[in-house]
């Protein structure tokens, strides 16, 4: 082994690691022990390696990442639990239907309305917690992710909403149909632990029997969420926010 | 192992080094977060198949790297960078110059390496993995890891030397992918 070959091998030497057990490295280190010039080069090389390593290890993980991983895991765990307990859920649902049948059959009851139910469930999702499948402020990346997972991706955002900062997206299911859930920030202070305060849900209107036919937004309020619903180009849109109706109207 | 406290411990122990590896590959926060999230999702779904629990860390890094390669294939959004390397003679790096290194500069240099060199070099610095472990994580032969490390490290150091020995008035701010 000559000096050039030894230098090439010694570039991947990390003192204090199992590297020295590598036969090639052991031979190169032995050569450095008998060659002062190579030893000097190795000392400089080692110092630079340490400096580079230090910079790599300074990459900080974003605050909240750990909590988000755990939150998402718990959410999925709960879903799996209920899937396993499907028979129990079915029995409970049957009992609930029998008890509530007179109310459910009452004409005009919101509970029988597909749209009302859809709105309430999307509001619950936004207000009670969800896990984003993709955290990104890149609209193109979000659209690509949704398309890749066969969720509605050929949506059209209102012009004003296009100026809002996206935070990410999630894919949800409702009555067997995929929903694209886009999360945004209005720019107002977020509640503790909240990642967004503006959400856009997009679904095939065929899955919501009494979905509005027109493109004019219909406003409603569900708990703390103000929402607008409209249909456009074969998609049903629901835009909701906790920032109030006045803010919502500026985004449409 | 895939429940409750064990999962929390696994996240607490490895999410930071996994994020560092992911960020060194993607150079963007959102993409790196997504890779780490996805890695733990895969663990939640398939981790029980791992029989040797001493290999958990390697398994997580391997999974993250697979997810990264998969996402790259799908998105194909990282441009290839043409480089001109310095002449064969390496300038001597003075200790003062070494102190001018910062993380952005190092990551920009990493981004300028050939794609196949980036992951082994990142693992070489981020974790004290043996060459054999790096080979397991990247799922390539040991000899391939050694040769990729040799070439990748040499180029990385040349790029850094070129940057930190350049006169300050010619210095480029250490942004992303600007080498």
Short mmCIF file of C-alpha atoms in Angstrom, two decimals, chain A:
data_model
loop_
_atom_site.label_atom_id
_atom_site.label_comp_id
_atom_site.label_asym_id
_atom_site.label_seq_id
_atom_site.Cartn_x
_atom_site.Cartn_y
_atom_site.Cartn_z
CA UNK A 1 0.00 0.00 0.00
CA UNK A 2 1.43 3.39 -0.96
CA UNK A 3 0.67 6.79 0.56
CA UNK A 4 -2.02 7.74 -1.98
CA UNK A 5 -3.86 4.50 -1.42
CA UNK A 6 -3.54 4.93 2.33
CA UNK A 7 -4.97 8.48 2.18
CA UNK A 8 -7.93 7.26 0.19
CA UNK A 9 -8.69 4.60 2.76
CA UNK A 10 -8.01 6.84 5.76
CA UNK A 11 -10.64 9.31 4.57
CA UNK A 12 -13.26 6.98 5.99
CA UNK A 13 -11.54 6.50 9.34
CA UNK A 14 -13.39 7.63 12.48
CA UNK A 15 -11.31 7.36 15.64
CA UNK A 16 -13.05 5.60 18.49
CA UNK A 17 -15.35 3.55 16.25
CA UNK A 18 -15.17 -0.07 15.06
CA UNK A 19 -13.66 1.19 11.79
CA UNK A 20 -10.14 0.26 12.86
CA UNK A 21 -11.13 -3.41 12.75
CA UNK A 22 -11.41 -3.09 8.99
CA UNK A 23 -8.29 -4.80 7.55
CA UNK A 24 -7.65 -2.10 4.94
CA UNK A 25 -7.91 0.64 7.53
CA UNK A 26 -5.69 -1.23 9.94
CA UNK A 27 -3.01 -1.45 7.27
CA UNK A 28 -3.37 2.24 6.36
CA UNK A 29 -3.19 3.26 10.03
CA UNK A 30 -0.04 1.17 10.44
CA UNK A 31 1.50 3.01 7.48
CA UNK A 32 0.57 6.37 9.04
CA UNK A 33 2.36 5.25 12.19
CA UNK A 34 5.61 4.95 10.27
CA UNK A 35 5.17 7.89 7.87
CA UNK A 36 5.29 11.33 9.59
CA UNK A 37 3.90 13.17 6.57
CA UNK A 38 0.97 10.79 6.29
CA UNK A 39 0.47 11.06 10.05
CA UNK A 40 0.27 14.87 9.76
CA UNK A 41 -2.24 14.58 6.93
CA UNK A 42 -4.28 12.12 9.01
CA UNK A 43 -4.36 14.52 11.97
CA UNK A 44 -5.73 17.31 9.75
CA UNK A 45 -8.16 14.93 8.17
CA UNK A 46 -9.41 13.74 11.55
CA UNK A 47 -9.92 17.33 12.73
CA UNK A 48 -11.95 18.15 9.66
CA UNK A 49 -14.02 14.99 10.01
CA UNK A 50 -14.84 15.96 13.59
CA UNK A 51 -15.89 19.46 12.50
CA UNK A 52 -18.14 18.11 9.75
CA UNK A 53 -19.64 15.49 12.07
CA UNK A 54 -20.43 18.18 14.63
CA UNK A 55 -22.37 20.18 12.03
CA UNK A 56 -24.37 17.15 10.88
CA UNK A 57 -25.41 16.44 14.44
CA UNK A 58 -26.59 20.00 14.98
CA UNK A 59 -29.60 19.53 12.70
CA UNK A 60 -32.49 20.29 15.06
CA UNK A 61 -35.71 18.29 14.91
CA UNK A 62 -38.77 20.57 14.70
CA UNK A 63 -40.68 21.21 17.89
CA UNK A 64 -43.82 19.12 18.02
CA UNK A 65 -42.67 16.35 15.71
CA UNK A 66 -42.52 13.80 18.50
CA UNK A 67 -46.02 14.70 19.68
CA UNK A 68 -47.36 14.52 16.14
CA UNK A 69 -45.96 11.03 15.60
CA UNK A 70 -47.56 9.85 18.84
CA UNK A 71 -50.87 11.57 18.07
CA UNK A 72 -51.07 9.97 14.67
CA UNK A 73 -50.23 6.58 16.13
CA UNK A 74 -52.96 6.87 18.76
CA UNK A 75 -55.50 7.96 16.16
CA UNK A 76 -54.73 4.96 14.01
CA UNK A 77 -54.77 2.70 17.05
CA UNK A 78 -58.25 3.86 17.92
CA UNK A 79 -59.38 3.21 14.37
CA UNK A 80 -57.94 -0.30 14.49
CA UNK A 81 -59.63 -0.94 17.83
CA UNK A 82 -63.02 -0.01 16.48
CA UNK A 83 -62.47 -2.06 13.36
CA UNK A 84 -61.78 -5.09 15.54
CA UNK A 85 -64.88 -4.36 17.56
CA UNK A 86 -67.05 -4.00 14.47
CA UNK A 87 -69.65 -6.45 15.77
CA UNK A 88 -70.00 -4.45 18.97
CA UNK A 89 -70.34 -1.26 17.00
CA UNK A 90 -72.98 -2.82 14.78
CA UNK A 91 -74.99 -3.97 17.80
CA UNK A 92 -74.73 -0.55 19.42
CA UNK A 93 -75.81 1.09 16.18
CA UNK A 94 -78.82 -1.21 15.91
CA UNK A 95 -79.92 -0.34 19.44
CA UNK A 96 -79.43 3.35 18.74
CA UNK A 97 -81.50 3.10 15.59
CA UNK A 98 -84.36 1.34 17.40
CA UNK A 99 -84.38 3.91 20.19
CA UNK A 100 -84.07 6.90 17.91
CA UNK A 101 -86.22 5.67 15.05
CA UNK A 102 -89.19 8.00 15.67
CA UNK A 103 -86.89 10.99 15.76
CA UNK A 104 -84.86 9.89 12.76
CA UNK A 105 -87.95 9.38 10.65
CA UNK A 106 -89.34 12.81 11.45
CA UNK A 107 -89.46 14.79 8.19
CA UNK A 108 -86.80 17.43 7.95
CA UNK A 109 -84.75 16.08 10.82
CA UNK A 110 -81.10 17.11 10.41
CA UNK A 111 -80.01 13.63 11.43
CA UNK A 112 -81.49 12.19 8.27
CA UNK A 113 -79.85 14.74 6.06
CA UNK A 114 -76.72 13.56 4.31
CA UNK A 115 -75.34 17.06 4.04
CA UNK A 116 -76.01 17.94 7.67
CA UNK A 117 -74.40 14.73 8.82
CA UNK A 118 -71.42 15.30 6.56
CA UNK A 119 -71.02 18.85 7.84
CA UNK A 120 -71.19 17.76 11.48
CA UNK A 121 -68.70 15.00 11.01
CA UNK A 122 -66.22 17.20 9.17
CA UNK A 123 -66.60 19.85 11.88
CA UNK A 124 -65.95 17.22 14.54
CA UNK A 125 -62.88 16.10 12.67
CA UNK A 126 -61.50 19.63 12.40
CA UNK A 127 -62.33 20.64 15.96
CA UNK A 128 -61.65 17.48 17.93
CA UNK A 129 -58.39 16.47 16.44
CA UNK A 130 -56.89 14.87 13.38
CA UNK A 131 -53.46 13.86 12.19
CA UNK A 132 -52.10 15.31 8.99
CA UNK A 133 -50.78 12.66 6.62
CA UNK A 134 -48.48 15.23 5.02
CA UNK A 135 -47.08 18.36 6.62
CA UNK A 136 -46.14 20.77 3.89
CA UNK A 137 -46.53 24.37 2.86
CA UNK A 138 -46.04 23.44 -0.78
CA UNK A 139 -49.43 23.38 -2.62
CA UNK A 140 -47.96 21.30 -5.43
CA UNK A 141 -46.61 18.70 -3.06
CA UNK A 142 -49.96 18.49 -1.28
CA UNK A 143 -51.85 18.04 -4.55
CA UNK A 144 -49.34 15.42 -5.65
CA UNK A 145 -49.70 13.50 -2.41
CA UNK A 146 -53.48 13.44 -2.68
CA UNK A 147 -53.36 12.34 -6.30
CA UNK A 148 -50.88 9.64 -5.45
CA UNK A 149 -53.29 8.25 -2.86
CA UNK A 150 -56.34 8.44 -5.16
CA UNK A 151 -58.01 11.19 -3.11
CA UNK A 152 -59.69 14.16 -4.84
CA UNK A 153 -56.80 16.20 -6.23
CA UNK A 154 -58.24 18.05 -9.22
CA UNK A 155 -59.79 20.68 -6.99
CA UNK A 156 -60.01 24.41 -7.65
CA UNK A 157 -59.29 26.73 -4.75
CA UNK A 158 -61.08 30.07 -4.54
CA UNK A 159 -58.72 32.84 -5.59
CA UNK A 160 -58.50 34.32 -2.09
CA UNK A 161 -57.85 30.96 -0.51
CA UNK A 162 -54.90 30.41 -2.80
CA UNK A 163 -53.11 33.17 -0.87
CA UNK A 164 -53.47 31.33 2.45
CA UNK A 165 -50.53 29.35 3.74
CA UNK A 166 -51.15 25.60 3.58
CA UNK A 167 -50.04 23.53 6.54
CA UNK A 168 -50.59 20.07 5.11
CA UNK A 169 -53.29 17.57 4.27
CA UNK A 170 -54.98 14.39 5.33
CA UNK A 171 -57.08 11.79 3.57
CA UNK A 172 -60.28 10.75 5.30
CA UNK A 173 -63.10 8.39 4.40
CA UNK A 174 -66.84 8.99 4.50
CA UNK A 175 -69.29 6.36 3.43
CA UNK A 176 -66.64 4.67 1.34
CA UNK A 177 -65.59 7.83 -0.47
CA UNK A 178 -62.23 9.49 -0.02
CA UNK A 179 -62.13 13.03 1.26
CA UNK A 180 -59.21 15.34 0.69
CA UNK A 181 -58.70 17.48 3.78
CA UNK A 182 -56.49 20.51 3.18
CA UNK A 183 -55.28 22.37 6.26
CA UNK A 184 -54.45 26.09 6.16
CA UNK A 185 -53.56 28.88 8.52
CA UNK A 186 -55.46 32.14 8.44
CA UNK A 187 -52.55 33.95 10.03
CA UNK A 188 -54.38 34.51 13.29
CA UNK A 189 -52.93 33.15 16.55
CA UNK A 190 -53.54 29.42 16.77
CA UNK A 191 -55.01 27.72 19.83
CA UNK A 192 -52.62 25.70 21.95
CA UNK A 193 -51.55 22.58 20.10
CA UNK A 194 -53.47 23.53 16.96
CA UNK A 195 -51.72 23.23 13.61
CA UNK A 196 -54.27 25.04 11.53
CA UNK A 197 -57.52 27.01 11.82
CA UNK A 198 -58.90 26.69 8.30
CA UNK A 199 -59.84 23.47 6.59
CA UNK A 200 -61.11 22.59 3.14
CA UNK A 201 -62.82 19.24 2.60
CA UNK A 202 -63.34 17.96 -0.93
CA UNK A 203 -65.49 14.96 -1.80
CA UNK A 204 -67.43 13.50 -4.71
CA UNK A 205 -70.95 14.98 -4.29
CA UNK A 206 -72.49 11.64 -5.20
CA UNK A 207 -71.56 10.52 -1.68
CA UNK A 208 -73.64 13.28 -0.10
CA UNK A 209 -77.21 12.73 -1.33
CA UNK A 210 -78.59 16.20 -0.64
CA UNK A 211 -75.47 18.16 -1.52
CA UNK A 212 -76.23 21.64 -2.87
CA UNK A 213 -76.39 21.84 -6.63
CA UNK A 214 -75.16 25.38 -7.04
CA UNK A 215 -71.81 27.06 -6.85
CA UNK A 216 -73.04 29.79 -4.47
CA UNK A 217 -71.66 29.07 -0.98
CA UNK A 218 -74.18 28.11 1.71
CA UNK A 219 -73.10 29.18 5.18
CA UNK A 220 -73.71 27.27 8.38
CA UNK A 221 -72.29 27.09 11.88
CA UNK A 222 -71.45 23.87 13.72
CA UNK A 223 -70.19 24.46 17.26
CA UNK A 224 -67.12 26.68 16.93
CA UNK A 225 -66.78 26.07 13.21
CA UNK A 226 -68.23 28.37 10.59
CA UNK A 227 -68.52 26.58 7.28
CA UNK A 228 -69.45 27.25 3.69
CA UNK A 229 -70.50 24.53 1.26
CA UNK A 230 -70.68 24.72 -2.51
CA UNK A 231 -70.39 22.53 -5.58
CA UNK A 232 -68.09 23.23 -8.46
CA UNK A 233 -66.96 21.14 -11.43
CA UNK A 234 -68.16 17.86 -9.99
CA UNK A 235 -66.72 18.35 -6.49
CA UNK A 236 -68.39 19.23 -3.23
CA UNK A 237 -66.38 21.71 -1.19
CA UNK A 238 -66.71 22.45 2.51
CA UNK A 239 -64.54 25.25 3.83
CA UNK A 240 -64.56 25.70 7.61
CA UNK A 241 -62.77 27.93 10.06
CA UNK A 242 -62.74 28.83 13.72
CA UNK A 243 -61.94 32.42 12.80
CA UNK A 244 -65.57 33.39 12.16
CA UNK A 245 -67.87 34.09 9.23
CA UNK A 246 -66.36 37.46 8.34
CA UNK A 247 -62.97 35.82 7.81
CA UNK A 248 -64.53 32.94 5.92
CA UNK A 249 -66.28 35.28 3.51
CA UNK A 250 -63.02 37.00 2.63
CA UNK A 251 -61.62 33.63 1.52
CA UNK A 252 -64.37 32.79 -0.98
#
